[in-house]
Amino acid sequence: LDRVSSIAAKYIGRPISQLPPVQPVHLSSLEFRMASFDGYGVGAGPSLDLDLLPGSSSSMPNLPFQPVVISDMDKSLMSDIAANAMEELLRLLQTNEPLWIKSTNDGKDVLNLESYERIFPKPNNTHFKSPNIRVEASRDSGVVIMNGLALVDMFMDSNKWVELFPTIVSIAKTIEVISPGMLGTHSGSLQLMYEELQVLSPLVPTREFYTLRHCQQIEQGLWAIVNVSYDLPQFASQCRSHRLPSGCLIQDMPNGYSKVTWLEHVEIEDKTPIHRLYRDLVHSGSAFGAERWLTTLQRMCERFACLMVSSTSTRDLGGVIPSPEGKRSMMKLAQRMVNSFCTSVGTSNSHRSTTLSGSNEVGARVTVHKSSDPGQPNGIVLSAATTFWLPVSPQNVFNFFKDERTRSQWDVLSNGTAVQEVAHIANGSHPGNCISVLRVSSDKKKEPFSDDVPFT
C-alpha cells in the first residue's frame, strides 16, 4: 500500500491523506455479451460437474449458534411465514406500478414505500424500535448462462451458495431442513439458514440474517426462491438486520440460459455511522442490492461456461497449461485464491480482529484465522487490510494492477524485476476477466496469479 500511495502521490502531486472527500460511487452493470458463448450454455441440470463449486466450504468458521430444537408448532409457523413471503415476493417481482417507479437519475426500479405499506400492511411499520432504521429495496433482472434447475440446486445448498457468491456471502449454513421438497426439483423445500453478508472492505460491517429459504416451482421451467427473516429468540438481540421477503424468479430460456429477476428488501439498524468512503454506496442500496447479486451471479456463470469451452480460451506461452485438466486445475486454484482473498479482506464476526491506527482516519484491520484450505498448510493466517480513496477511475486502477508490465512498480515480491505472462485463461466476456500465470524474470519462478478482481 505504501508503494501504491507513493505512486498516486507522484501523479497527483500530493499525499493521499490530503485528498478531497470521496465522490459518489456508482455500480455499472456487467457488460454481458452472450454472443461470445453461443452454444455453450450450461444446461446439464444439477448433476453438472461444475467442479469450481465443491459443495462444501473448506474453511467454514465456527458459527455463532448452538444446535436448535424446532417443535412441530414452530415448523407449522415457519411454513405459514414462508408461504406468505412467497406470495409477497411474486407480486413484487411481477408488478411494476404502483409498487415500483423508475428513478429519474439512473432509470433503476425504486420501491414506492407508500404503495407497498398499503398493499402489504404489517402489524408494525418496522421490525426494530430505533430511530436509526433504514429500508433498502432494489430490483434487477438479467440473463445468466445456466439453466434454471442448476441454479435452483446451487441456491438451495448453503455450501454452494457461499462458493457461488464469495464476494458477498462470508458465511452460510443450513440450521435445519424443515421440508426437503420434491426430489429433483426442490419444489416445496423449506430451510432455516444463517448467513453473513459482506462488502470487501474493513470499513463496512457485515450483516447477519437468520432466514427461511423457500423454493417453489411455479410452472414448468419457472422457479421462485424467497428469503425472509425468522427471529430465533436466543439470537434476536444479536441481529440488527431484518430481511423482508426477498429472493429471485428463475425462468428457463433456450440454449440453457435463464432469465433471473432479483429482489432485495431489508430493514437495517446502523449501530454506528457508515464510514464516509462507503456512506453513499451503502445508503443507496448498491452495496448489498439486487444489481450486485445479479452481476456476481452472471460473472460466476460465465466462469463455468468458460470452463466448458474448448482450449481456444487459453493462451499458453510456456507449456504451463498443457491439457484441459491443467486448465481446470488452474481455474480451481484461481477460485480458491478469490475465496481466500475475500476471507482476508472481509469483516466476518467469526474472525478475531483488531484495528491498528495509521497515518489517516482509516488505519488497518488485522485478522487472525485458522487455515485448512486444500493445497495450503494448516496453520494460523495473519491478514491486514485497509481502504483508501484514489482520484482515478476504477477501470484505470484495475488496468494498472492487472498489467504485468506495471506489476514491478507495486508488487514487493517481484523485487522490481520484469514480469512475463506465460499463460492466460479467459473466463468471461470482458477481456479483463482472466487468469494469468506470471513468471518473474530474475529467477524464472512461476507465480500463479488471478486478476479476477472482486467488488470492492
mmCIF file of N, CA and C in Angstrom, residues 377-433:
data_model
loop_
_atom_site.group_PDB
_atom_site.id
_atom_site.type_symbol
_atom_site.label_atom_id
_atom_site.label_comp_id
_atom_site.label_asym_id
_atom_site.label_seq_id
_atom_site.Cartn_x
_atom_site.Cartn_y
_atom_site.Cartn_z
ATOM 1 N N PRO A 377 -0.808 -25.359 3.823
ATOM 2 C CA PRO A 377 -0.504 -25.985 5.112
ATOM 3 C C PRO A 377 -1.452 -25.490 6.193
ATOM 4 N N ASN A 378 -1.825 -26.397 7.095
ATOM 5 C CA ASN A 378 -2.656 -25.990 8.220
ATOM 6 C C ASN A 378 -1.859 -25.044 9.110
ATOM 7 N N GLY A 379 -2.522 -24.023 9.595
ATOM 8 C CA GLY A 379 -1.827 -23.079 10.454
ATOM 9 C C GLY A 379 -2.652 -21.830 10.668
ATOM 10 N N ILE A 380 -2.017 -20.819 11.220
ATOM 11 C CA ILE A 380 -2.662 -19.553 11.509
ATOM 12 C C ILE A 380 -2.325 -18.553 10.411
ATOM 13 N N VAL A 381 -3.356 -17.879 9.901
ATOM 14 C CA VAL A 381 -3.173 -16.883 8.854
ATOM 15 C C VAL A 381 -3.384 -15.496 9.455
ATOM 16 N N LEU A 382 -2.404 -14.645 9.283
ATOM 17 C CA LEU A 382 -2.479 -13.257 9.737
ATOM 18 C C LEU A 382 -2.666 -12.366 8.514
ATOM 19 N N SER A 383 -3.728 -11.571 8.505
ATOM 20 C CA SER A 383 -4.031 -10.718 7.352
ATOM 21 C C SER A 383 -4.216 -9.280 7.816
ATOM 22 N N ALA A 384 -3.820 -8.352 6.970
ATOM 23 C CA ALA A 384 -4.022 -6.927 7.239
ATOM 24 C C ALA A 384 -4.673 -6.290 6.022
ATOM 25 N N ALA A 385 -5.684 -5.473 6.246
ATOM 26 C CA ALA A 385 -6.404 -4.834 5.141
ATOM 27 C C ALA A 385 -6.754 -3.402 5.517
ATOM 28 N N THR A 386 -6.738 -2.540 4.542
ATOM 29 C CA THR A 386 -7.156 -1.159 4.737
ATOM 30 C C THR A 386 -7.838 -0.672 3.471
ATOM 31 N N THR A 387 -8.463 0.487 3.549
ATOM 32 C CA THR A 387 -9.168 1.078 2.414
ATOM 33 C C THR A 387 -8.752 2.531 2.281
ATOM 34 N N PHE A 388 -8.511 2.975 1.061
ATOM 35 C CA PHE A 388 -8.232 4.384 0.820
ATOM 36 C C PHE A 388 -8.832 4.793 -0.514
ATOM 37 N N TRP A 389 -8.919 6.089 -0.723
ATOM 38 C CA TRP A 389 -9.555 6.641 -1.917
ATOM 39 C C TRP A 389 -8.504 7.154 -2.882
ATOM 40 N N LEU A 390 -8.695 6.909 -4.181
ATOM 41 C CA LEU A 390 -7.809 7.416 -5.219
ATOM 42 C C LEU A 390 -8.609 8.271 -6.200
ATOM 43 N N PRO A 391 -8.040 9.358 -6.681
ATOM 44 C CA PRO A 391 -8.764 10.250 -7.604
ATOM 45 C C PRO A 391 -8.672 9.787 -9.053
ATOM 46 N N VAL A 392 -8.832 8.504 -9.280
ATOM 47 C CA VAL A 392 -8.820 7.944 -10.632
ATOM 48 C C VAL A 392 -9.979 6.969 -10.745
ATOM 49 N N SER A 393 -10.344 6.637 -11.963
ATOM 50 C CA SER A 393 -11.491 5.764 -12.179
ATOM 51 C C SER A 393 -11.165 4.331 -11.769
ATOM 52 N N PRO A 394 -12.179 3.546 -11.362
ATOM 53 C CA PRO A 394 -11.942 2.128 -11.034
ATOM 54 C C PRO A 394 -11.312 1.361 -12.185
ATOM 55 N N GLN A 395 -11.689 1.680 -13.424
ATOM 56 C CA GLN A 395 -11.136 0.966 -14.573
ATOM 57 C C GLN A 395 -9.633 1.201 -14.703
ATOM 58 N N ASN A 396 -9.182 2.435 -14.442
ATOM 59 C CA ASN A 396 -7.749 2.716 -14.522
ATOM 60 C C ASN A 396 -6.976 1.980 -13.436
ATOM 61 N N VAL A 397 -7.548 1.916 -12.236
ATOM 62 C CA VAL A 397 -6.892 1.173 -11.157
ATOM 63 C C VAL A 397 -6.818 -0.309 -11.509
ATOM 64 N N PHE A 398 -7.914 -0.837 -12.030
ATOM 65 C CA PHE A 398 -7.946 -2.244 -12.440
ATOM 66 C C PHE A 398 -6.891 -2.525 -13.507
ATOM 67 N N ASN A 399 -6.808 -1.661 -14.510
ATOM 68 C CA ASN A 399 -5.832 -1.853 -15.583
ATOM 69 C C ASN A 399 -4.405 -1.821 -15.053
ATOM 70 N N PHE A 400 -4.155 -0.943 -14.091
ATOM 71 C CA PHE A 400 -2.808 -0.841 -13.522
ATOM 72 C C PHE A 400 -2.408 -2.133 -12.820
ATOM 73 N N PHE A 401 -3.315 -2.698 -12.034
ATOM 74 C CA PHE A 401 -2.977 -3.895 -11.267
ATOM 75 C C PHE A 401 -2.926 -5.157 -12.123
ATOM 76 N N LYS A 402 -3.706 -5.220 -13.182
ATOM 77 C CA LYS A 402 -3.719 -6.454 -13.969
ATOM 78 C C LYS A 402 -2.630 -6.497 -15.036
ATOM 79 N N ASP A 403 -2.006 -5.371 -15.325
ATOM 80 C CA ASP A 403 -0.978 -5.304 -16.365
ATOM 81 C C ASP A 403 0.353 -5.790 -15.800
ATOM 82 N N GLU A 404 0.874 -6.899 -16.338
ATOM 83 C CA GLU A 404 2.139 -7.436 -15.820
ATOM 84 C C GLU A 404 3.303 -6.478 -16.038
ATOM 85 N N ARG A 405 3.178 -5.544 -16.991
ATOM 86 C CA ARG A 405 4.262 -4.597 -17.255
ATOM 87 C C ARG A 405 4.410 -3.564 -16.145
ATOM 88 N N THR A 406 3.354 -3.331 -15.366
ATOM 89 C CA THR A 406 3.433 -2.377 -14.257
ATOM 90 C C THR A 406 3.498 -3.071 -12.900
ATOM 91 N N ARG A 407 3.517 -4.387 -12.900
ATOM 92 C CA ARG A 407 3.482 -5.125 -11.634
ATOM 93 C C ARG A 407 4.704 -4.834 -10.765
ATOM 94 N N SER A 408 5.860 -4.673 -11.372
ATOM 95 C CA SER A 408 7.078 -4.435 -10.597
ATOM 96 C C SER A 408 7.038 -3.106 -9.852
ATOM 97 N N GLN A 409 6.122 -2.210 -10.227
ATOM 98 C CA GLN A 409 6.025 -0.911 -9.567
ATOM 99 C C GLN A 409 5.347 -0.998 -8.202
ATOM 100 N N TRP A 410 4.576 -2.082 -7.968
ATOM 101 C CA TRP A 410 3.842 -2.154 -6.706
ATOM 102 C C TRP A 410 4.006 -3.478 -5.975
ATOM 103 N N ASP A 411 4.371 -4.548 -6.663
ATOM 104 C CA ASP A 411 4.471 -5.868 -6.040
ATOM 105 C C ASP A 411 5.868 -6.061 -5.459
ATOM 106 N N VAL A 412 5.962 -6.061 -4.128
ATOM 107 C CA VAL A 412 7.273 -6.192 -3.491
ATOM 108 C C VAL A 412 7.883 -7.559 -3.746
ATOM 109 N N LEU A 413 7.060 -8.574 -4.041
ATOM 110 C CA LEU A 413 7.589 -9.916 -4.282
ATOM 111 C C LEU A 413 8.332 -10.007 -5.612
ATOM 112 N N SER A 414 8.068 -9.070 -6.507
ATOM 113 C CA SER A 414 8.778 -9.097 -7.790
ATOM 114 C C SER A 414 10.162 -8.479 -7.697
ATOM 115 N N ASN A 415 10.458 -7.817 -6.563
ATOM 116 C CA ASN A 415 11.778 -7.210 -6.342
ATOM 117 C C ASN A 415 12.158 -6.231 -7.451
ATOM 118 N N GLY A 416 11.169 -5.598 -8.048
ATOM 119 C CA GLY A 416 11.447 -4.607 -9.066
ATOM 120 C C GLY A 416 11.867 -5.156 -10.407
ATOM 121 N N THR A 417 11.819 -6.469 -10.577
ATOM 122 C CA THR A 417 12.237 -7.076 -11.842
ATOM 123 C C THR A 417 11.050 -7.240 -12.778
ATOM 124 N N ALA A 418 11.349 -7.459 -14.051
ATOM 125 C CA ALA A 418 10.296 -7.605 -15.053
ATOM 126 C C ALA A 418 9.497 -8.881 -14.820
ATOM 127 N N VAL A 419 8.214 -8.824 -15.153
ATOM 128 C CA VAL A 419 7.308 -9.959 -15.007
ATOM 129 C C VAL A 419 6.734 -10.291 -16.381
ATOM 130 N N GLN A 420 6.672 -11.573 -16.698
ATOM 131 C CA GLN A 420 6.181 -12.021 -18.001
ATOM 132 C C GLN A 420 4.980 -12.933 -17.820
ATOM 133 N N GLU A 421 3.924 -12.715 -18.605
ATOM 134 C CA GLU A 421 2.766 -13.605 -18.609
ATOM 135 C C GLU A 421 3.085 -14.819 -19.483
ATOM 136 N N VAL A 422 3.034 -16.007 -18.880
ATOM 137 C CA VAL A 422 3.361 -17.228 -19.621
ATOM 138 C C VAL A 422 2.127 -18.067 -19.921
ATOM 139 N N ALA A 423 0.987 -17.750 -19.326
ATOM 140 C CA ALA A 423 -0.260 -18.449 -19.637
ATOM 141 C C ALA A 423 -1.426 -17.530 -19.314
ATOM 142 N N HIS A 424 -2.503 -17.682 -20.077
ATOM 143 C CA HIS A 424 -3.648 -16.784 -19.963
ATOM 144 C C HIS A 424 -4.918 -17.577 -20.239
ATOM 145 N N ILE A 425 -5.862 -17.539 -19.285
ATOM 146 C CA ILE A 425 -7.148 -18.214 -19.447
ATOM 147 C C ILE A 425 -8.247 -17.162 -19.375
ATOM 148 N N ALA A 426 -8.974 -16.979 -20.461
ATOM 149 C CA ALA A 426 -10.123 -16.077 -20.451
ATOM 150 C C ALA A 426 -11.271 -16.759 -19.724
ATOM 151 N N ASN A 427 -11.890 -16.050 -18.772
ATOM 152 C CA ASN A 427 -13.009 -16.655 -18.047
ATOM 153 C C ASN A 427 -14.198 -15.712 -17.940
ATOM 154 N N GLY A 428 -14.400 -14.905 -18.975
ATOM 155 C CA GLY A 428 -15.544 -14.018 -19.008
ATOM 156 C C GLY A 428 -15.603 -13.271 -20.323
ATOM 157 N N SER A 429 -16.726 -12.597 -20.572
ATOM 158 C CA SER A 429 -16.900 -11.873 -21.826
ATOM 159 C C SER A 429 -16.040 -10.621 -21.879
ATOM 160 N N HIS A 430 -15.760 -10.014 -20.724
ATOM 161 C CA HIS A 430 -14.903 -8.832 -20.676
ATOM 162 C C HIS A 430 -13.449 -9.271 -20.734
ATOM 163 N N PRO A 431 -12.600 -8.627 -21.545
ATOM 164 C CA PRO A 431 -11.202 -9.063 -21.669
ATOM 165 C C PRO A 431 -10.418 -8.993 -20.371
ATOM 166 N N GLY A 432 -10.884 -8.189 -19.413
ATOM 167 C CA GLY A 432 -10.185 -8.113 -18.136
ATOM 168 C C GLY A 432 -10.462 -9.279 -17.219
ATOM 169 N N ASN A 433 -11.462 -10.094 -17.538
ATOM 170 C CA ASN A 433 -11.788 -11.257 -16.716
ATOM 171 C C ASN A 433 -10.957 -12.439 -17.188
#
